[in-house]
mmCIF file with all atom_site columns, C-alpha atoms in Angstrom:
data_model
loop_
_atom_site.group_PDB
_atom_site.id
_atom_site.type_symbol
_atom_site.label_atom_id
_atom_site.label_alt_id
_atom_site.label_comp_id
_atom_site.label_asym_id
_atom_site.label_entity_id
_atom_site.label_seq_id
_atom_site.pdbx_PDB_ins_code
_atom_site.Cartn_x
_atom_site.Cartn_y
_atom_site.Cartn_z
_atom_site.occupancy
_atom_site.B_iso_or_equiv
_atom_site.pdbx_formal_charge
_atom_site.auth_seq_id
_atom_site.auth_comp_id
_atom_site.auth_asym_id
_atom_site.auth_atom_id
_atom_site.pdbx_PDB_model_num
ATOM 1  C CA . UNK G 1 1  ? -9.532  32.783  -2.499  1.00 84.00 ? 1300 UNK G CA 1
ATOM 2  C CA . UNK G 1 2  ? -6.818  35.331  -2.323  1.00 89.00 ? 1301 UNK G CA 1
ATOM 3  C CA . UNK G 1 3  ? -4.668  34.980  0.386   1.00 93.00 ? 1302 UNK G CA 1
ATOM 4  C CA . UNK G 1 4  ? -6.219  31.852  1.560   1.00 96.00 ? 1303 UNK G CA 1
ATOM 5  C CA . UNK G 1 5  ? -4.035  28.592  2.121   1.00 96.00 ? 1304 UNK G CA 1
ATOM 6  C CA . UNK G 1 6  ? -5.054  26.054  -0.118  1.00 96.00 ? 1305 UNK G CA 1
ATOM 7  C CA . UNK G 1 7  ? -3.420  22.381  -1.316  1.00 95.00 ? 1306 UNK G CA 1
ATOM 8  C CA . UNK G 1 8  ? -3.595  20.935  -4.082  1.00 94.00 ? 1307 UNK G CA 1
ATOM 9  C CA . UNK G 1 9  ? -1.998  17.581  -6.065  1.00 93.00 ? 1308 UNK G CA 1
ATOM 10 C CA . UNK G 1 10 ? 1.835   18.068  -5.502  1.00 91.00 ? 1309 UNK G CA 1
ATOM 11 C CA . UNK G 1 11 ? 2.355   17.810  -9.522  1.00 92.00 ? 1310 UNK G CA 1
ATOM 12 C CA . UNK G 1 12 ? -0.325  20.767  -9.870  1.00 93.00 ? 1311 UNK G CA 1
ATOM 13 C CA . UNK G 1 13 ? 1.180   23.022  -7.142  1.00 93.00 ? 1312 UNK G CA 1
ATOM 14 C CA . UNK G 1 14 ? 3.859   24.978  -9.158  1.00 94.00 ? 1313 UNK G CA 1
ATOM 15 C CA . UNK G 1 15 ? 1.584   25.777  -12.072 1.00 96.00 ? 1314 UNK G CA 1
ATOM 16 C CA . UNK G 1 16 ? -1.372  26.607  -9.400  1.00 96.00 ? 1315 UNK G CA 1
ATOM 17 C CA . UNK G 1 17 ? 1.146   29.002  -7.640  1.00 96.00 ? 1316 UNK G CA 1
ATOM 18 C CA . UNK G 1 18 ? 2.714   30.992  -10.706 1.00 97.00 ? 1317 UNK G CA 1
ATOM 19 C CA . UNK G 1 19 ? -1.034  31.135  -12.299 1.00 97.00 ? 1318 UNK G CA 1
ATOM 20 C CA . UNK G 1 20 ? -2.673  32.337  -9.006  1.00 96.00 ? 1319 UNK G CA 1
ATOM 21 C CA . UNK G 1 21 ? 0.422   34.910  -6.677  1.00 96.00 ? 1320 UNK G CA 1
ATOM 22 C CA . UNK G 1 22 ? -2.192  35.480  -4.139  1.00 96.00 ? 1321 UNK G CA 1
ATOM 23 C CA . UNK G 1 23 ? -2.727  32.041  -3.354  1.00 96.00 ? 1322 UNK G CA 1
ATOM 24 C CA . UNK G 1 24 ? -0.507  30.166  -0.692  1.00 97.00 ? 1323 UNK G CA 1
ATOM 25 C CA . UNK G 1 25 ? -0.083  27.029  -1.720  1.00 96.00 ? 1324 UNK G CA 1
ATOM 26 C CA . UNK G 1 26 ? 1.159   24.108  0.114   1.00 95.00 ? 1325 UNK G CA 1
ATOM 27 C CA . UNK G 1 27 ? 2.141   21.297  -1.758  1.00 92.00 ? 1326 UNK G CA 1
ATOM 28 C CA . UNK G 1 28 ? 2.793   19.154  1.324   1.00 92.00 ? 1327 UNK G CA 1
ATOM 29 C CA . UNK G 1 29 ? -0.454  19.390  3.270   1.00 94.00 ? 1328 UNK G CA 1
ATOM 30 C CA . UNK G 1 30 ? -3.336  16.275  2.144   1.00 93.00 ? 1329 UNK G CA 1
ATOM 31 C CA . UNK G 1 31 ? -5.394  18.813  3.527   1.00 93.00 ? 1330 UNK G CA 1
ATOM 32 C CA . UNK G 1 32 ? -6.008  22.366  4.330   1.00 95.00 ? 1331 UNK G CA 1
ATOM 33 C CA . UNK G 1 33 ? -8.956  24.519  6.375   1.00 94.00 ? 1332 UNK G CA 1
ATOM 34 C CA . UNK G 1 34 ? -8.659  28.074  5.952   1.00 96.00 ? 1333 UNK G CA 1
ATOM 35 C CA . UNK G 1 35 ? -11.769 29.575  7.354   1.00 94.00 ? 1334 UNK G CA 1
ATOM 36 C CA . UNK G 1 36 ? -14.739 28.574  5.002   1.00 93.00 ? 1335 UNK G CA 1
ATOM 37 C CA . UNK G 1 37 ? -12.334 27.449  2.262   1.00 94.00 ? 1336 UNK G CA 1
ATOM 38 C CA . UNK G 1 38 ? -11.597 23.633  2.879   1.00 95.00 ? 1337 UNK G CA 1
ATOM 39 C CA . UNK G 1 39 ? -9.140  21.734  -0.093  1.00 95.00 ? 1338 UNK G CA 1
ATOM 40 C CA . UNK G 1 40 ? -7.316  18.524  -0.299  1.00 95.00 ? 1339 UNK G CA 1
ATOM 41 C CA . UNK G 1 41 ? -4.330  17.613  -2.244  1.00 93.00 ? 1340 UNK G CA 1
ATOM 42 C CA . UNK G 1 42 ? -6.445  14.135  -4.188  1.00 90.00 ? 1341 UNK G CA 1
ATOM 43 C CA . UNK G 1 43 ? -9.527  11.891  -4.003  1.00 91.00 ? 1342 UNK G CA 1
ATOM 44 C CA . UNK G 1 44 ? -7.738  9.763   -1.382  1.00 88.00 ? 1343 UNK G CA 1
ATOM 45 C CA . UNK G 1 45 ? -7.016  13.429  0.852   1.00 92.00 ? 1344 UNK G CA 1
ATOM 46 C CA . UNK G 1 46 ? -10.415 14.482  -0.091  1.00 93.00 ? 1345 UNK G CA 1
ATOM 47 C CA . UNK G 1 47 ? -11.178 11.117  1.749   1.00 91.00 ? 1346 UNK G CA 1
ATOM 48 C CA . UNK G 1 48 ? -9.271  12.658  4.798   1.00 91.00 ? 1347 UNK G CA 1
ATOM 49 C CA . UNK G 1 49 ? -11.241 15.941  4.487   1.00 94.00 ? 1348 UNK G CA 1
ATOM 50 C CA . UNK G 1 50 ? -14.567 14.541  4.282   1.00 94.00 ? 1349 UNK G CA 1
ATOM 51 C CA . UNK G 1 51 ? -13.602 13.196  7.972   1.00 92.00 ? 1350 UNK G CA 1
ATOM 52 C CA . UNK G 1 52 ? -12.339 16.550  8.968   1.00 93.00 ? 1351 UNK G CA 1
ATOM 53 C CA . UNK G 1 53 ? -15.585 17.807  7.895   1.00 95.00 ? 1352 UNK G CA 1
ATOM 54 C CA . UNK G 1 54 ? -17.951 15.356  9.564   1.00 95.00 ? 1353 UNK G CA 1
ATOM 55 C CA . UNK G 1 55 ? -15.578 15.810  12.436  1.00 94.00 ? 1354 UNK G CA 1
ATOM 56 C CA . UNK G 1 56 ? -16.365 19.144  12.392  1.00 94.00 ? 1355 UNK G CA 1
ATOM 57 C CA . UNK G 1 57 ? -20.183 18.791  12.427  1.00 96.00 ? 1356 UNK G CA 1
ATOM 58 C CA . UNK G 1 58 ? -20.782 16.212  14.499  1.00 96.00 ? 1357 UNK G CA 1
ATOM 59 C CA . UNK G 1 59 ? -17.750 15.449  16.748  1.00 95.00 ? 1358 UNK G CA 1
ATOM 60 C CA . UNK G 1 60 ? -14.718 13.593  17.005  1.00 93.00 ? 1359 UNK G CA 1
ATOM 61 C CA . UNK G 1 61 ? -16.653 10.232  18.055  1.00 92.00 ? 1360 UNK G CA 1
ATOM 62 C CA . UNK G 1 62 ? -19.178 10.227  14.906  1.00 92.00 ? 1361 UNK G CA 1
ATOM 63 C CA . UNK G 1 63 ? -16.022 10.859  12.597  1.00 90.00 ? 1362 UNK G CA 1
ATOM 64 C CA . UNK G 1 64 ? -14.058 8.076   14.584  1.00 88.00 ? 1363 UNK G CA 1
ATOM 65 C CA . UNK G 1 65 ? -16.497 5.487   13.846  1.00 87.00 ? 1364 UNK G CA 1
ATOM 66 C CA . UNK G 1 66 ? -16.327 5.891   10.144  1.00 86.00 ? 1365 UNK G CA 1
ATOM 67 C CA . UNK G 1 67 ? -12.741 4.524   9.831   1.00 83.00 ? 1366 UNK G CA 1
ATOM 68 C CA . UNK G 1 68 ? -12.368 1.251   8.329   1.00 69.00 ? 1367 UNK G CA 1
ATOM 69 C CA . UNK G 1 69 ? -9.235  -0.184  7.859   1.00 60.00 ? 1368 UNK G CA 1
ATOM 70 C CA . UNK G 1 70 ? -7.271  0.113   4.295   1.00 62.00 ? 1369 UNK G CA 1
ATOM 71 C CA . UNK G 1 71 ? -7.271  -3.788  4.130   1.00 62.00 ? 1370 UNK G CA 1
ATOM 72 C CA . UNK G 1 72 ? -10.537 -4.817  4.758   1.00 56.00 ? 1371 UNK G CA 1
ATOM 73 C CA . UNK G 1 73 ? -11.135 -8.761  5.359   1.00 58.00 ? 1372 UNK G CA 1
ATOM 74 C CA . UNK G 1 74 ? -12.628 -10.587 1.752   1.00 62.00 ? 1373 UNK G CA 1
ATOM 75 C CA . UNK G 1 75 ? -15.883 -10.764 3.563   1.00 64.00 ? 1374 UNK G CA 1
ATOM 76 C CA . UNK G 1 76 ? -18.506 -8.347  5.385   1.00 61.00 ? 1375 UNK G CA 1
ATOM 77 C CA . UNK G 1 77 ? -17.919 -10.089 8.563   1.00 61.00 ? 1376 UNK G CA 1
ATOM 78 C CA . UNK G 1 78 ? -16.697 -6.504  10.226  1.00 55.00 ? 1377 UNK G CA 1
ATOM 79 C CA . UNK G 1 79 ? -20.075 -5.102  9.604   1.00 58.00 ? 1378 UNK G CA 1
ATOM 80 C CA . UNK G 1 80 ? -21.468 -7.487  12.299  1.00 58.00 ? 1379 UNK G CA 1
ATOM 81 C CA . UNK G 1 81 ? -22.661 -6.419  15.184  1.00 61.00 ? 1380 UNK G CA 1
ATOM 82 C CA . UNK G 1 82 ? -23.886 -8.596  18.102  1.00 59.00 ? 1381 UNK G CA 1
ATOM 83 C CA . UNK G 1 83 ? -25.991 -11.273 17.856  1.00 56.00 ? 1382 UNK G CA 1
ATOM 84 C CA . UNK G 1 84 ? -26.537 -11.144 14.024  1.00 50.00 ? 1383 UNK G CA 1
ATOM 85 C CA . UNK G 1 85 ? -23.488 -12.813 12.898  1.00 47.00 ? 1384 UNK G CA 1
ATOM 86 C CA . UNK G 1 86 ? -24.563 -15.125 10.151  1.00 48.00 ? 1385 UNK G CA 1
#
């Protein structure tokens, strides 16, 4: 990982930086690509990343209709599709 650009939790970044000098860290990113290396700032980043990388392997569109709204309704009724609406 030397020389890579990584991110990492913002409260982790200045002990990640003096422990690793090679390393570019940026504290502000959620998340970061840097040719094979991939790292997110947190679980809900690594949320963000695990789009980036679906994005990456099966397009924009697939990646797109994995997005679900951070308030969800109390019931499944946005899983319905069509005619099968109970």
């Amino acid at each position: 990982m030397q020389h890579k650009r990584i991110t990492t939790h913002w409260a982790c970044a200045a002990a990640l930086r003096e422990r690793f000098p090679a390393i570019q860290v940026d504290a502000n990113a959620l998340y970061v690509a840097d040719g094979r290396v991939r790292t997110a700032a947190g679980v809900t980043s690594g949320l963000d990343l695990a789009l980036r990388l679906v994005e990456e392997d099966l397009g924009a569109e697939v990646a797109a209709n994995l997005v679900m709204f951070f308030r969800r309704p109390v019931d499944q009724s946005h899983f319905v599709r069509g005619d099968s609406a109970p």
